[in-house]
PDB file of C-alpha atoms in Angstrom:
ATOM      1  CA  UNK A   1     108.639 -24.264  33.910  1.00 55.00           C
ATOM      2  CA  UNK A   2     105.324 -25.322  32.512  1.00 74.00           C
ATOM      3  CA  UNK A   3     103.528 -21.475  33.671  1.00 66.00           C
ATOM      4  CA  UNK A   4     106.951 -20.467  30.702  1.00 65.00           C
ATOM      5  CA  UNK A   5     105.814 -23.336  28.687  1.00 63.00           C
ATOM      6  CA  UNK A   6     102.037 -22.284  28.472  1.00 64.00           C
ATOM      7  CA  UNK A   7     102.728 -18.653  27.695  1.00 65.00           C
ATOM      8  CA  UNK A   8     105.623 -19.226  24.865  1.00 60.00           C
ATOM      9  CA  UNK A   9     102.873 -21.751  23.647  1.00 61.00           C
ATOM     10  CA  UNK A  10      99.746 -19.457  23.561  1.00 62.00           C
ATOM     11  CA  UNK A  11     102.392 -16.554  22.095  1.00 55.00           C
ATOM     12  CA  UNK A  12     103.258 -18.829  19.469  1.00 57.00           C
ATOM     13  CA  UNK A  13      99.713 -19.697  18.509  1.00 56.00           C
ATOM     14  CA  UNK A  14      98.083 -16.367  19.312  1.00 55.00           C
ATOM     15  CA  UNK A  15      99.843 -14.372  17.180  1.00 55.00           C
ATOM     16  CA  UNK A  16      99.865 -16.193  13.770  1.00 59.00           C
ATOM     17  CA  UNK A  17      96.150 -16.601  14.458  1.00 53.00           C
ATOM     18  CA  UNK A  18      95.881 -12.442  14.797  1.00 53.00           C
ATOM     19  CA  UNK A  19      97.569 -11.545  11.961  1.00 58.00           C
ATOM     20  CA  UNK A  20      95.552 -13.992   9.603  1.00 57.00           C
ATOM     21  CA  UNK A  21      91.845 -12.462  11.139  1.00 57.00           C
ATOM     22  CA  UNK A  22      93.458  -8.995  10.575  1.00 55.00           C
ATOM     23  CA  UNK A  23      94.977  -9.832   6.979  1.00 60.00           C
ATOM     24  CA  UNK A  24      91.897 -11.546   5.831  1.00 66.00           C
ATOM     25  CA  UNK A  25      88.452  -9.758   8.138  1.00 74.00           C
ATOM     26  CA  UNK A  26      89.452  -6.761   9.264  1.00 82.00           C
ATOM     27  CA  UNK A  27      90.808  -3.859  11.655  1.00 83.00           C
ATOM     28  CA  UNK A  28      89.729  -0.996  13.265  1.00 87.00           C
ATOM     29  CA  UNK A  29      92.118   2.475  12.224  1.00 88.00           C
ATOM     30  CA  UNK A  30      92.246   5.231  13.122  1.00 89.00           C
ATOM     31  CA  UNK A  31      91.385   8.728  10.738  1.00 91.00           C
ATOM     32  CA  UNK A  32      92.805  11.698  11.039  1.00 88.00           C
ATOM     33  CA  UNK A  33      92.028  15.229   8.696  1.00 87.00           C
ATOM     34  CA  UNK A  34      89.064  16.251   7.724  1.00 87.00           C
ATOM     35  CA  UNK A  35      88.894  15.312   4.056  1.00 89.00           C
ATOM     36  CA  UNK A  36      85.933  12.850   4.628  1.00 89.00           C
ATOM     37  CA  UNK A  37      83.725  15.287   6.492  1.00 87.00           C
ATOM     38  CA  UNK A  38      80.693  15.523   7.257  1.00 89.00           C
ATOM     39  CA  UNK A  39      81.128  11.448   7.287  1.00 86.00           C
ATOM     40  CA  UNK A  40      84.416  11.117   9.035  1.00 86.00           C
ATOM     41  CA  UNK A  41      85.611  13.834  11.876  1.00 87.00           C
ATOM     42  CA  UNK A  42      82.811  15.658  11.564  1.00 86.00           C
ATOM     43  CA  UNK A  43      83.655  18.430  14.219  1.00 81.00           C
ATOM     44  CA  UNK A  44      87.532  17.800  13.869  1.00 72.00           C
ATOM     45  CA  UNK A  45      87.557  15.300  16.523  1.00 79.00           C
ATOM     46  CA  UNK A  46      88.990  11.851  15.334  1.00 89.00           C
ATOM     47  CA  UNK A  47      87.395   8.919  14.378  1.00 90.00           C
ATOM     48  CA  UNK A  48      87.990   5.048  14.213  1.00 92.00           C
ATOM     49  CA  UNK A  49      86.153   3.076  11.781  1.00 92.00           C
ATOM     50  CA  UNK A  50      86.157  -0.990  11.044  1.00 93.00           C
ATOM     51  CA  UNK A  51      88.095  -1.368   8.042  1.00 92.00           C
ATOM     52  CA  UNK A  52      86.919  -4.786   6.142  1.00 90.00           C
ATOM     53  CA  UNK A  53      89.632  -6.593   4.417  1.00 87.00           C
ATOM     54  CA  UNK A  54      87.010  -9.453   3.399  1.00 80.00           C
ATOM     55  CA  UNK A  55      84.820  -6.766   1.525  1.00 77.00           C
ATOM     56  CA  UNK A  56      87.644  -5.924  -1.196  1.00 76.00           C
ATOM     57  CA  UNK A  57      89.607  -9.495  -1.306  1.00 75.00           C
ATOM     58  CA  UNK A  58      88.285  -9.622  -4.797  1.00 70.00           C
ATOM     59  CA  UNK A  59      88.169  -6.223  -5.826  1.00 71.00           C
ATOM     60  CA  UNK A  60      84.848  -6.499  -5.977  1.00 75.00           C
ATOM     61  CA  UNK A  61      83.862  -2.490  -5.000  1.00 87.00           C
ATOM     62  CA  UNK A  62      81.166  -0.429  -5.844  1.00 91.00           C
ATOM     63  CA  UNK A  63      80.901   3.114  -6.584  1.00 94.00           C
ATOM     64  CA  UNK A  64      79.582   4.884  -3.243  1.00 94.00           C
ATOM     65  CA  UNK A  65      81.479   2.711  -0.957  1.00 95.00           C
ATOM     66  CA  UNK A  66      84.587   4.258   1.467  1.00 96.00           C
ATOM     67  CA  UNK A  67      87.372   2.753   0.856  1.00 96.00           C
ATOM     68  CA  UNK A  68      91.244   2.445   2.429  1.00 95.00           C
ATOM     69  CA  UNK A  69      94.008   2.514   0.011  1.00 95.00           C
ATOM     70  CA  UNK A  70      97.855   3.298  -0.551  1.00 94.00           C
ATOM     71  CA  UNK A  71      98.215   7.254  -2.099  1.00 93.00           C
ATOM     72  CA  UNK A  72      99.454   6.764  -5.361  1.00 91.00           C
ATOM     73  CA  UNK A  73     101.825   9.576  -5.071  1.00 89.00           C
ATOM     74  CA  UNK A  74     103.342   8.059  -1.977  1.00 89.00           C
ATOM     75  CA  UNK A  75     102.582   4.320  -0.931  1.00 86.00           C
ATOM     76  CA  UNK A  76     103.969   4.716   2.554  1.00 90.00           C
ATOM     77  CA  UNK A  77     100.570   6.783   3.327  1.00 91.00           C
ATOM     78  CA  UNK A  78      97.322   5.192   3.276  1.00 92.00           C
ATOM     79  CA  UNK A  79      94.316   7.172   1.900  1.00 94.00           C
ATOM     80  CA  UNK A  80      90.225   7.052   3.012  1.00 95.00           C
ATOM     81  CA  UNK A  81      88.136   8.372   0.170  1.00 95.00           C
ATOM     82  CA  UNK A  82      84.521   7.362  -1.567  1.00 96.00           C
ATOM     83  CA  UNK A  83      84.642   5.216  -4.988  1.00 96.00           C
ATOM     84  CA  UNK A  84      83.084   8.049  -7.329  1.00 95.00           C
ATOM     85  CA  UNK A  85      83.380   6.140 -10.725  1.00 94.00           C
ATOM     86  CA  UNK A  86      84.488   2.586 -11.670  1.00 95.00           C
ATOM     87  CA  UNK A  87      85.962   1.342 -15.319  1.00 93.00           C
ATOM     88  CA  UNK A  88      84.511   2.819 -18.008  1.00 93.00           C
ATOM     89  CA  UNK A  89      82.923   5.947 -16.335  1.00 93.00           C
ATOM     90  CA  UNK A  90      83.073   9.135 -17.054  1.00 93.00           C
ATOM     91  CA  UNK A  91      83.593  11.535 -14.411  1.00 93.00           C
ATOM     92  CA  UNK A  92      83.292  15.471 -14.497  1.00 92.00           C
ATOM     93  CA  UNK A  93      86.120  15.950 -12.814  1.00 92.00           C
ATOM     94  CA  UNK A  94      86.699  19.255 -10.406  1.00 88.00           C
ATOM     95  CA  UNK A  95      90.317  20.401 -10.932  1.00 84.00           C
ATOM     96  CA  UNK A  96      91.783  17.425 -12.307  1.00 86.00           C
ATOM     97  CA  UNK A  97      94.068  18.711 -15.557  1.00 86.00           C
ATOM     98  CA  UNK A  98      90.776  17.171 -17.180  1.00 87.00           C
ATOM     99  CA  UNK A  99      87.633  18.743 -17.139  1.00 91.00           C
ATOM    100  CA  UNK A 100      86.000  15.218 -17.980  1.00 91.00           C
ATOM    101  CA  UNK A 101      87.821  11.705 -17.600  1.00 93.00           C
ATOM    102  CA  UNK A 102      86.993   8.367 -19.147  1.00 95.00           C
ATOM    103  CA  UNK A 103      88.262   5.812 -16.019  1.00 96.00           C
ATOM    104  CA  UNK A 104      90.606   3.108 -17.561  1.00 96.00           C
ATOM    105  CA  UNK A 105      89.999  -0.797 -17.433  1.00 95.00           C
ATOM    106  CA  UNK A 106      91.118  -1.854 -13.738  1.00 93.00           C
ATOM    107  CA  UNK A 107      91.066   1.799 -12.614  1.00 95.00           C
ATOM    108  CA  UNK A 108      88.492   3.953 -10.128  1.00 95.00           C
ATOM    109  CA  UNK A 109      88.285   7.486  -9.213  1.00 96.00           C
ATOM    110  CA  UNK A 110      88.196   8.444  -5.790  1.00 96.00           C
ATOM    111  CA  UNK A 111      87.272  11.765  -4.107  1.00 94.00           C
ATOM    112  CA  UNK A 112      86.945  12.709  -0.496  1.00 92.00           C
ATOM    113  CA  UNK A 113      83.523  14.126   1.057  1.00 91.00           C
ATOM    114  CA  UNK A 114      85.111  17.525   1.715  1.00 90.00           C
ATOM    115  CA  UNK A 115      86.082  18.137  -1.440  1.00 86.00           C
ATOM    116  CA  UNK A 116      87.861  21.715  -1.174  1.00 85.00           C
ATOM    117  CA  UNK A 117      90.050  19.772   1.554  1.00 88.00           C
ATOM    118  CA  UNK A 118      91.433  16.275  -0.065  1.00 88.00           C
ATOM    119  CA  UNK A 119      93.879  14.982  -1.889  1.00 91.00           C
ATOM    120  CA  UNK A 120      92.138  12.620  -4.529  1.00 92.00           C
ATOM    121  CA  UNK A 121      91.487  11.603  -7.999  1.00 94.00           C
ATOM    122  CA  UNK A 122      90.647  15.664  -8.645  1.00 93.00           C
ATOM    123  CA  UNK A 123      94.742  15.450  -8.136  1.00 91.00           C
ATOM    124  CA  UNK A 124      96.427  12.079  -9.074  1.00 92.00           C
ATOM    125  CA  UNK A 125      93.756  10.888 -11.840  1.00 92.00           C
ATOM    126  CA  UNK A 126      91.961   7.461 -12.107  1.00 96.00           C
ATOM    127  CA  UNK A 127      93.772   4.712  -9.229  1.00 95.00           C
ATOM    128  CA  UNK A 128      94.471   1.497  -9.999  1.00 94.00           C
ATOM    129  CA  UNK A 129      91.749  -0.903  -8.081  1.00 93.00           C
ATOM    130  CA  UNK A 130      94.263  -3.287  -6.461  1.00 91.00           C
ATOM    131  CA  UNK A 131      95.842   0.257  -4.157  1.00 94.00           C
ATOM    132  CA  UNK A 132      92.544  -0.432  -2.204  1.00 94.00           C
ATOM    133  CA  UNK A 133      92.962  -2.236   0.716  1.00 92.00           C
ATOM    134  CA  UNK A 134      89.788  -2.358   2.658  1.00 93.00           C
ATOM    135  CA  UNK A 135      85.994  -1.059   2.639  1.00 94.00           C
ATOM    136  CA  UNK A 136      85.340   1.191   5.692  1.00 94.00           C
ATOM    137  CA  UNK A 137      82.007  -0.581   6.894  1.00 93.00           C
ATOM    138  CA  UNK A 138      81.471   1.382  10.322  1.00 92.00           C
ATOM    139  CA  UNK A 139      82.499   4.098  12.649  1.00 92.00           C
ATOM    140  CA  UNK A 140      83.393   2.122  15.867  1.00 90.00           C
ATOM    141  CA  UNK A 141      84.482   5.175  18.234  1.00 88.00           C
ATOM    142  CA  UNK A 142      84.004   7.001  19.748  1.00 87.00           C
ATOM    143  CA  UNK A 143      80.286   5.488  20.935  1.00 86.00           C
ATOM    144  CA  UNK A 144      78.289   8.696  20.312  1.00 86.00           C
ATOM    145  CA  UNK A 145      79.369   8.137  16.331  1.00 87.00           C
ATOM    146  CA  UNK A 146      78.537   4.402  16.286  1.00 89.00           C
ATOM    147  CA  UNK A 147      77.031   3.730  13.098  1.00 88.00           C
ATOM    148  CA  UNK A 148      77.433   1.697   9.258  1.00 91.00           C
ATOM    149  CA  UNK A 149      78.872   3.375   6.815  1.00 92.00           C
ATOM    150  CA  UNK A 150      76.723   4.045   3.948  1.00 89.00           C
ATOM    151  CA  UNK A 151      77.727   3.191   0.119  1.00 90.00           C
ATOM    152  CA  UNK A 152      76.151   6.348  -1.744  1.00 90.00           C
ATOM    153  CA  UNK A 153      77.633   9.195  -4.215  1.00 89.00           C
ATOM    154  CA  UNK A 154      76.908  12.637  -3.561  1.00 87.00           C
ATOM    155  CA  UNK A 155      73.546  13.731  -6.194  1.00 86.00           C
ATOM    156  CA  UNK A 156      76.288  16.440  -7.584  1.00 86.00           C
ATOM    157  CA  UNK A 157      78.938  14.027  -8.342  1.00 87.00           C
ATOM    158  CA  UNK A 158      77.497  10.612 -10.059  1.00 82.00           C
ATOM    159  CA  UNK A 159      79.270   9.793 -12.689  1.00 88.00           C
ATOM    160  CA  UNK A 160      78.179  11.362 -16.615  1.00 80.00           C
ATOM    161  CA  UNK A 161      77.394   8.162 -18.177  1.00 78.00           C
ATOM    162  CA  UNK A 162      75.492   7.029 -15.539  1.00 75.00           C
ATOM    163  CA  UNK A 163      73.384  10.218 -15.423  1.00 75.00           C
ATOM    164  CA  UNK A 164      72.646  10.159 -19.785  1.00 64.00           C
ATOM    165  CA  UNK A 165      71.180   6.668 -19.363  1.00 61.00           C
ATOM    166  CA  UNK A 166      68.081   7.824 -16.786  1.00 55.00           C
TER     167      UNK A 166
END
């Protein structure tokens, strides 16, 4: 009885203890298509990257980082795409209805590496900032792609504003 007794115990302890570390640190996922490449899936074979929950608990993202969030046109899929502009921004946009967009208060535009293969801001607009869930901070597997993920913006796509002020 006590072999029954240690298990239900550990069970019972084990997994209120997971689901806080995953809700508040982290989790590894897994992506699939190929609108991150060269970055993510970069010869269409699938990759899992460390997804830090700890990184956006306060929002607090910066333009170049990856980021995990619900699609605004459907919030049972989650989206992986690169911060491009934050508030206030203004973004030459590729096909958006736009040719140039001013990113509202509380808002971001995201767009994926491979841009001729992703569904982004250049199709939804400006997200909201609290749709992003985590920061991807590295590729975890397989162990040939092991590495961080870096926060940078493609030269070609840095925000307007931000390229006026140099």
């Amino acid at each position: 009885m006590t072999f029954l007794a240690d298990i239900v115990k550990t069970v019972l302890l084990g997994v209120p203890v997971g689901i806080t570390l995953i809700d508040i640190i982290g989790y590894v996922a897994r992506v699939d298509g190929t609108s991150m490449q060269p970055l993510l899936n970069p010869n269409s074979g699938t990759d899992y990257v460390f997804l830090s929950r700890w990184s956006v608990r306060c929002y607090d993202v910066e333009r170049g980082d990856v980021v995990a969030l619900f699609s605004p046109k459907d919030p049972d899929q989650k989206l992986i795409k690169r911060i491009i502009g934050l508030e206030g921004d203004i973004i030459q946009t590729l096909n958006y209805n736009s040719k140039v967009v001013k990113v509202p208060k509380g808002h971001c535009w995201v767009e994926g590496d491979n841009a001729s293969n992703s569904m982004d801001s250049n199709l939804f607009g400006p997200i909201a900032v609290g749709l992003i869930t985590a920061k991807a901070t590295a590729i975890v597997w397989p162990p040939s792609r092991w590495q961080y993920v870096k926060s940078e913006i493609p030269q070609q796509r840095i925000p307007v504003n931000l390229i006026m002020e140099k």
